PDB file of C-alpha atoms in Angstrom:
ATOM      1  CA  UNK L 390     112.805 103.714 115.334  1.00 46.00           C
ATOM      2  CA  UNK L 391     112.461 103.553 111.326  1.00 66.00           C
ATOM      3  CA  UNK L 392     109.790 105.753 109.591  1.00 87.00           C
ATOM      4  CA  UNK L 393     106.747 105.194 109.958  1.00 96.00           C
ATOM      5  CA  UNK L 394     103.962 105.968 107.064  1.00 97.00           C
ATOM      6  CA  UNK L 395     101.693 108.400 108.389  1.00 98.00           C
ATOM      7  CA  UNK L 396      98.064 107.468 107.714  1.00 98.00           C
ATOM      8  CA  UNK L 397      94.352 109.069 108.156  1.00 98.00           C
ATOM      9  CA  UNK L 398      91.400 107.322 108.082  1.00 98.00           C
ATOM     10  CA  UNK L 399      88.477 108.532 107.082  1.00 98.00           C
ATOM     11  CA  UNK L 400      84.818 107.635 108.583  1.00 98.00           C
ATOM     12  CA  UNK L 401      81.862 108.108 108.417  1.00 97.00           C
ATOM     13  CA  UNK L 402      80.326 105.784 111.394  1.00 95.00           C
ATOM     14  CA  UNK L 403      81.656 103.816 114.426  1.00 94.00           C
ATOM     15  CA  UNK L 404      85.091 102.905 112.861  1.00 93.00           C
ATOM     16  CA  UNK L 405      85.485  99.233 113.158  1.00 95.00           C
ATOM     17  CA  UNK L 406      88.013  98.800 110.554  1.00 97.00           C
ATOM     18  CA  UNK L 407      90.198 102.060 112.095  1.00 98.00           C
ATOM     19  CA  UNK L 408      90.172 100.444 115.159  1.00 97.00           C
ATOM     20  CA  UNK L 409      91.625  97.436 113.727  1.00 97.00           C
ATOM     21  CA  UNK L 410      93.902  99.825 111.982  1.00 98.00           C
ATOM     22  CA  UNK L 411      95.045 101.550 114.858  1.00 98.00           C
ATOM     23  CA  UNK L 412      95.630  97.948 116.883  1.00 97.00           C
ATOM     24  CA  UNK L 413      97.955  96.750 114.343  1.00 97.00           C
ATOM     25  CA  UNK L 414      99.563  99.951 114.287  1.00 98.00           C
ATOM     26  CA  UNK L 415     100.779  99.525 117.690  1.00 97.00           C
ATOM     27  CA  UNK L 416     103.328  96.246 116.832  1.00 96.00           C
ATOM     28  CA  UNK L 417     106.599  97.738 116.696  1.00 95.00           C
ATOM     29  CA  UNK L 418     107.383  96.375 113.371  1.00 95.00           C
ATOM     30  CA  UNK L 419     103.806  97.981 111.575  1.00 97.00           C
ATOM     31  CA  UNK L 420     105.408 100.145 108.386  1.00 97.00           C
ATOM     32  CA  UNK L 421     102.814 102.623 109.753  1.00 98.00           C
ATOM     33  CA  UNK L 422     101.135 104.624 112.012  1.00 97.00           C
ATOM     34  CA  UNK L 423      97.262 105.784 112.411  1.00 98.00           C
ATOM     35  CA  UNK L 424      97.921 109.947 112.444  1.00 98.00           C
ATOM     36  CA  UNK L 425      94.819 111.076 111.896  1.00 98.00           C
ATOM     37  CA  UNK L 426      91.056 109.975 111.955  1.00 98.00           C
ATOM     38  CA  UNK L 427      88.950 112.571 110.380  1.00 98.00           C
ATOM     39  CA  UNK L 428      85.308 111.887 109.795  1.00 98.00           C
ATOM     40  CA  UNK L 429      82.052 113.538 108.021  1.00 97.00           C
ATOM     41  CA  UNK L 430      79.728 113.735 110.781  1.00 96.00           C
ATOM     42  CA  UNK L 431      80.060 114.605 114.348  1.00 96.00           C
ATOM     43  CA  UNK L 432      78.525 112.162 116.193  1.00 96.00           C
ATOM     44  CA  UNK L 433      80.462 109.863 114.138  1.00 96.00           C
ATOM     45  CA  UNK L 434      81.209 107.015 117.153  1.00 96.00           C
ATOM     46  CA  UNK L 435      84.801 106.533 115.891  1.00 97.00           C
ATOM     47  CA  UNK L 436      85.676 109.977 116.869  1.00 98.00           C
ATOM     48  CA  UNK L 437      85.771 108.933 120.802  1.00 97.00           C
ATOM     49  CA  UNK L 438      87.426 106.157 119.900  1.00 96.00           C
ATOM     50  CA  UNK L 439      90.362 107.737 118.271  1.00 97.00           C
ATOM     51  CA  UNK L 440      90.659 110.206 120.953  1.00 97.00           C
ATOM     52  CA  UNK L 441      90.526 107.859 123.469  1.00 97.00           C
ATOM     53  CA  UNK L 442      93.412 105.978 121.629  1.00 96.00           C
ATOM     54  CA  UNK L 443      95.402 109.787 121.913  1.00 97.00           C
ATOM     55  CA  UNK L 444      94.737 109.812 117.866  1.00 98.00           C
ATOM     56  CA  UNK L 445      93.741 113.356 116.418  1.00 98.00           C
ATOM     57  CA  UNK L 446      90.439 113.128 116.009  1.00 98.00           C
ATOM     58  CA  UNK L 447      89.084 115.484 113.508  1.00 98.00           C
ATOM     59  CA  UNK L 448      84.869 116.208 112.067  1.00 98.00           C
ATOM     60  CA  UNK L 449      84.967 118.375 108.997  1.00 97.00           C
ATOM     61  CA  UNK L 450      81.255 118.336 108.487  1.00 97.00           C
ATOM     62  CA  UNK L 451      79.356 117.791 105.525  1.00 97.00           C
ATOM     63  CA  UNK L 452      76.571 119.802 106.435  1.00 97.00           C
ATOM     64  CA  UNK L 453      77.892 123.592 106.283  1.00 97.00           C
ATOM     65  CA  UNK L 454      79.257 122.462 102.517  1.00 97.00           C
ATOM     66  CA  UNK L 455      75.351 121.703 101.316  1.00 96.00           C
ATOM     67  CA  UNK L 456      75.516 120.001  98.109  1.00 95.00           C
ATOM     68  CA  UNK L 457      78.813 120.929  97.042  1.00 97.00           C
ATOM     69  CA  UNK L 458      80.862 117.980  97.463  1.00 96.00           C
ATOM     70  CA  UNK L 459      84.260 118.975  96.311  1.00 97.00           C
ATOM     71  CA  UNK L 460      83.938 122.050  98.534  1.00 98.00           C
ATOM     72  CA  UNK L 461      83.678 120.182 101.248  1.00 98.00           C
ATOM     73  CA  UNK L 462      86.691 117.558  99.839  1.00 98.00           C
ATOM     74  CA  UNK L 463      89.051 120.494  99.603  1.00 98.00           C
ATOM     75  CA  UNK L 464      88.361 121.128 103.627  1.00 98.00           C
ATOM     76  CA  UNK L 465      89.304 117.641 104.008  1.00 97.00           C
ATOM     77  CA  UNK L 466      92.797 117.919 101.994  1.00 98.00           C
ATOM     78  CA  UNK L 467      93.660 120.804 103.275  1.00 98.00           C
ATOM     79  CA  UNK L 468      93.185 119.272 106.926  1.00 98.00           C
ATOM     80  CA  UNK L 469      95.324 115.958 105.421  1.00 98.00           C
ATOM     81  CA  UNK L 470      98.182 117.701 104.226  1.00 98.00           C
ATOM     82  CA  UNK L 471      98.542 120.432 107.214  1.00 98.00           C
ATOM     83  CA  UNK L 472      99.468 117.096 108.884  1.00 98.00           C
ATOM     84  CA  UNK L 473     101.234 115.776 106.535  1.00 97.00           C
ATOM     85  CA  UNK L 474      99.380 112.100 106.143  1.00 98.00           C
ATOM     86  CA  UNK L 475     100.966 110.356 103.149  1.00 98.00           C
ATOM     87  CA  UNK L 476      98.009 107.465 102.603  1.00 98.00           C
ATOM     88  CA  UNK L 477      94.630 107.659 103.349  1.00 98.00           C
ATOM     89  CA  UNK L 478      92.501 104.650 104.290  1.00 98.00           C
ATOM     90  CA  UNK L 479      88.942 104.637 104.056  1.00 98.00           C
ATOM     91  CA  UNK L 480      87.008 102.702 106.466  1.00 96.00           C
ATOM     92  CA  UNK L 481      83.201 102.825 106.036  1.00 93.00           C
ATOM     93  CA  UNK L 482      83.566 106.305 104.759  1.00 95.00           C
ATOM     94  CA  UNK L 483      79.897 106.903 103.158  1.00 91.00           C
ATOM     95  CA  UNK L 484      80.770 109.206 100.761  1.00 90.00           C
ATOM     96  CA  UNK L 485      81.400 109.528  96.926  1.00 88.00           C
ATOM     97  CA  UNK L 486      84.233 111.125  96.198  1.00 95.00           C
ATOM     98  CA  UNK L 487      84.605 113.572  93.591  1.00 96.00           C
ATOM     99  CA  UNK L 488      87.072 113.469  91.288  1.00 96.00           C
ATOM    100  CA  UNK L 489      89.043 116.639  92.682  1.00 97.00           C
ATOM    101  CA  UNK L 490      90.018 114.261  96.066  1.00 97.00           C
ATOM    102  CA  UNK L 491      90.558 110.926  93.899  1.00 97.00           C
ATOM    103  CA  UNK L 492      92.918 113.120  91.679  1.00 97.00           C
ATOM    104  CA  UNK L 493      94.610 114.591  94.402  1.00 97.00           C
ATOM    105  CA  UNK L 494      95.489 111.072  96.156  1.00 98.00           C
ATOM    106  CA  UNK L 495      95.711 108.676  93.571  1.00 96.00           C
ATOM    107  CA  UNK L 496      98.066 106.167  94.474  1.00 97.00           C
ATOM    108  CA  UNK L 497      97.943 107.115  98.194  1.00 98.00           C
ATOM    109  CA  UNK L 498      94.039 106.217  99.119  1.00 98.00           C
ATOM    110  CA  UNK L 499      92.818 102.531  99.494  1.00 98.00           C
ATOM    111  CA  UNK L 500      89.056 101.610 100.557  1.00 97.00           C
ATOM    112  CA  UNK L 501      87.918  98.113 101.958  1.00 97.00           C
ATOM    113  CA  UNK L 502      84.808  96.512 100.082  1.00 96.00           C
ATOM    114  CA  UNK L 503      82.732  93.792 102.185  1.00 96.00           C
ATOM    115  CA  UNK L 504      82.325  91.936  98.534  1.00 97.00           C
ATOM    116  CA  UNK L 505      84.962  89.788  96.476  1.00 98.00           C
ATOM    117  CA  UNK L 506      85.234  92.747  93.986  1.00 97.00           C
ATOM    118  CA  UNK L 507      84.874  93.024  90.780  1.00 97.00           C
ATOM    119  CA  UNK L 508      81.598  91.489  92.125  1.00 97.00           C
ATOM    120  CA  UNK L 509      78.823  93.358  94.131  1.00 97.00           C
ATOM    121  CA  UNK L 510      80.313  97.014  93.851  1.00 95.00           C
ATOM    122  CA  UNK L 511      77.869  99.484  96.074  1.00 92.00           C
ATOM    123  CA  UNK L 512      75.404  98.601  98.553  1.00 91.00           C
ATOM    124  CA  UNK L 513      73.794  95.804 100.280  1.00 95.00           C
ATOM    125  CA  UNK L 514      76.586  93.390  99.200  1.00 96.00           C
ATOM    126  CA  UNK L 515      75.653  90.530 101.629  1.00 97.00           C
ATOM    127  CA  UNK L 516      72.112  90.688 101.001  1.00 97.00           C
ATOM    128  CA  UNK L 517      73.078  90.481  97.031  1.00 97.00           C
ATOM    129  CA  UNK L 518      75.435  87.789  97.090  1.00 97.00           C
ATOM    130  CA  UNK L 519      72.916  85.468  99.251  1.00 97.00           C
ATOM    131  CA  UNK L 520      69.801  86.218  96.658  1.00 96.00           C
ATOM    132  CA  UNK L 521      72.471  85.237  93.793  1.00 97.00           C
ATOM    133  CA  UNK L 522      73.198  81.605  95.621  1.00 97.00           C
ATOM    134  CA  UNK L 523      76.862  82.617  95.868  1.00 97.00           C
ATOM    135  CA  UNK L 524      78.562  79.908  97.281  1.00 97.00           C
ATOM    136  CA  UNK L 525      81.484  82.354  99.375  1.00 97.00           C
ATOM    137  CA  UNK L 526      81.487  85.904  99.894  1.00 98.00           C
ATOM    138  CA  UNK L 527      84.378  87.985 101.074  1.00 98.00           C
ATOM    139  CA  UNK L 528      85.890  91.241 100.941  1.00 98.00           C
ATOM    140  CA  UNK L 529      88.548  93.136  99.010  1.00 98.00           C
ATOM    141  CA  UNK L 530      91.036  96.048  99.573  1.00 98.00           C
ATOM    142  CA  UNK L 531      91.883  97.770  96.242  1.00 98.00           C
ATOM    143  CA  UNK L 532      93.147 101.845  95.342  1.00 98.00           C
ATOM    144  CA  UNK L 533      90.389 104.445  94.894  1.00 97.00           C
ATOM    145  CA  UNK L 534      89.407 105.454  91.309  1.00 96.00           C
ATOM    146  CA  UNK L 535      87.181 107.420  89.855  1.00 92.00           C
ATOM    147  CA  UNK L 536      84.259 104.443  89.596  1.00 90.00           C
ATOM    148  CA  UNK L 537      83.178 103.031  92.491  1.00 88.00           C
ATOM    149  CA  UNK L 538      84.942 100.028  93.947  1.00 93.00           C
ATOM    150  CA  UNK L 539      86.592  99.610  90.697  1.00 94.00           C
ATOM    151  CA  UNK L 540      90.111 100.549  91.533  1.00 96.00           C
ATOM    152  CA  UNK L 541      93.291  97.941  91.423  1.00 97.00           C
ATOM    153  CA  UNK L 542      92.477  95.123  93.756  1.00 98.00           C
ATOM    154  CA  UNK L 543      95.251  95.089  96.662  1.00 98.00           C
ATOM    155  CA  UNK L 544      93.787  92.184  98.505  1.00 98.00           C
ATOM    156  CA  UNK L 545      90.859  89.796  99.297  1.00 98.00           C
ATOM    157  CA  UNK L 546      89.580  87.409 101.517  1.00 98.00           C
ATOM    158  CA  UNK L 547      86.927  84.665 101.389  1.00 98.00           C
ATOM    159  CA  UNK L 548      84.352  83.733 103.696  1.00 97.00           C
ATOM    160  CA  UNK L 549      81.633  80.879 102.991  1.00 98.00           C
ATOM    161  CA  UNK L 550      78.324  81.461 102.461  1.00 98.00           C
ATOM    162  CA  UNK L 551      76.355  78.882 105.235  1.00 97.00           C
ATOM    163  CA  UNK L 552      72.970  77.073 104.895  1.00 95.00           C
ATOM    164  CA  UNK L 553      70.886  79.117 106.670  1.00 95.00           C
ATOM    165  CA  UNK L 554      73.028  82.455 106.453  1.00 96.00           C
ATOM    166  CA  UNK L 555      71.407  86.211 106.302  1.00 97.00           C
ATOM    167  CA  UNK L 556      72.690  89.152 105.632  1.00 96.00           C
ATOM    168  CA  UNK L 557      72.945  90.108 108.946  1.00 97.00           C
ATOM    169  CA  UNK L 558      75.229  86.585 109.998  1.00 97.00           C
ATOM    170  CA  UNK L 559      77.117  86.853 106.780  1.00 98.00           C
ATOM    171  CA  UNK L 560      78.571  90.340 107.343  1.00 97.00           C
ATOM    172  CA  UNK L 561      79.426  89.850 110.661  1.00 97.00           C
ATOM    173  CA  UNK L 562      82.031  87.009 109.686  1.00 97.00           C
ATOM    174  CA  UNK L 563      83.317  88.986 106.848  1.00 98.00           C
ATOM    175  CA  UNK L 564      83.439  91.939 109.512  1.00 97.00           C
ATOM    176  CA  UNK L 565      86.065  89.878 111.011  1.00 97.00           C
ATOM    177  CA  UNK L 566      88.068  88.894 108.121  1.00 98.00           C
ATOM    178  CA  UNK L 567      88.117  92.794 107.282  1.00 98.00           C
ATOM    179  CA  UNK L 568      89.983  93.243 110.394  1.00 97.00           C
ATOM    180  CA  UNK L 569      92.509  91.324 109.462  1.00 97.00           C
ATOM    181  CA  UNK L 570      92.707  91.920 105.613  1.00 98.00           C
ATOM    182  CA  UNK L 571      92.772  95.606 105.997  1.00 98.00           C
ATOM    183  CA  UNK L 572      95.901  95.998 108.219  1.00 98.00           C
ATOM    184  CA  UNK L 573      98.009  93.527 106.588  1.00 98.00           C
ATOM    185  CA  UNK L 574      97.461  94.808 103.169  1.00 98.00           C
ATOM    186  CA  UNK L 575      98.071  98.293 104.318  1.00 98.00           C
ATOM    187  CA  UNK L 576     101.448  97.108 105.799  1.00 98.00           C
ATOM    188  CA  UNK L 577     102.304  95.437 102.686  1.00 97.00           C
ATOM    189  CA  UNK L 578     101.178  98.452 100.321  1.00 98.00           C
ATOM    190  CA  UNK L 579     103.008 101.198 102.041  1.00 97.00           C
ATOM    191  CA  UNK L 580     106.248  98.760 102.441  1.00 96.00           C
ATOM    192  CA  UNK L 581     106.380  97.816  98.632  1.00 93.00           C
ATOM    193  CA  UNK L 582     104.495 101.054  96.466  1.00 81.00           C
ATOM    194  CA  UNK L 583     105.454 104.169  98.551  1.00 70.00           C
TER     195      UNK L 583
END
């Protein structure tokens, strides 16, 4: 078997998008493999999950680390690189990052965005997109940077905006195109850059 690229996800919820992750990781010809899922919270539902897949599943909580952010981000690297993970994907991991973790993995960490980036960065994307009369909506993989969702777009895909769509039916269709987007791009990103 040919080296595969070892990869954590980080989350911060359920884990929809590492569970499509760690599906497409299974094909024997995926350029990588889900190593490690490693979330904020403890009762993050994506924990089970993992386990349940025979991932390490790992919480380094937010909460002992108070307001300080990067202390908290150094916990986190330190856990990555005891295992050795080479990319990190983030997959509805609600947290800025300071600029000690985007530093330490630039290059190596990509985020999905439920918006056709540069458009809608942030929050309540679908909702946003609907009030502006946008015609499609959509969602984008790109490299972590310092701004938020500003980083080199690695991939997007469109989704139409219906008569009669709210937010609520709108990001459930992207949902599914995230699936899909996510894994393939990561495939092609850690076959081509690393």
């Amino acid at each position: 078997m040919t080296h595969k690229t070892k990869v954590a996800v980080l989350i911060s919820g359920r884990g929809s998008n590492m569970e499509a992750l760690v599906v497409a990781a299974k094909a024997a010809d995926c350029p990588f493999e889900i190593a490690l899922v490693l979330a904020n919270k403890p009762d993050a539902g994506g924990l089970a999950t993992a386990a349940a897949e025979g991932i390490e599943a790992l919480c380094v909580d937010q909460k002992p680390f108070g307001k300080d952010r990067e202390a908290h981000e150094r916990a986190l690297d330190a856990a990555l690189r005891e295992r050795g993970i080479q990319v990190i994907a983030l997959a509805g991991y609600m947290r800025i990052l300071t600029p000690f973790l985007v530093d330490a993995w630039e290059g190596r960490m990509l985020n999905i965005h439920p918006s056709l980036l540069p458009a809608y960065p942030g929050l309540d994307t679908h909702a946003r997109a609907i009030a502006a009369g946008e015609a499609e909506a959509g969602c984008t993989v790109h490299l972590v940077t310092a701004g938020v969702d500003e980083g080199p777009i690695l991939g997007q895909a469109r989704v139409p905006i219906l008569p009669g769509d709210d937010e609520h039916a709108l990001a459930a269709r992207v949902l599914e195109q995230e699936h899909k987007l996510y894994a393939a791009t990561l495939a092609t990103f850690v076959t081509e850059r690393l």
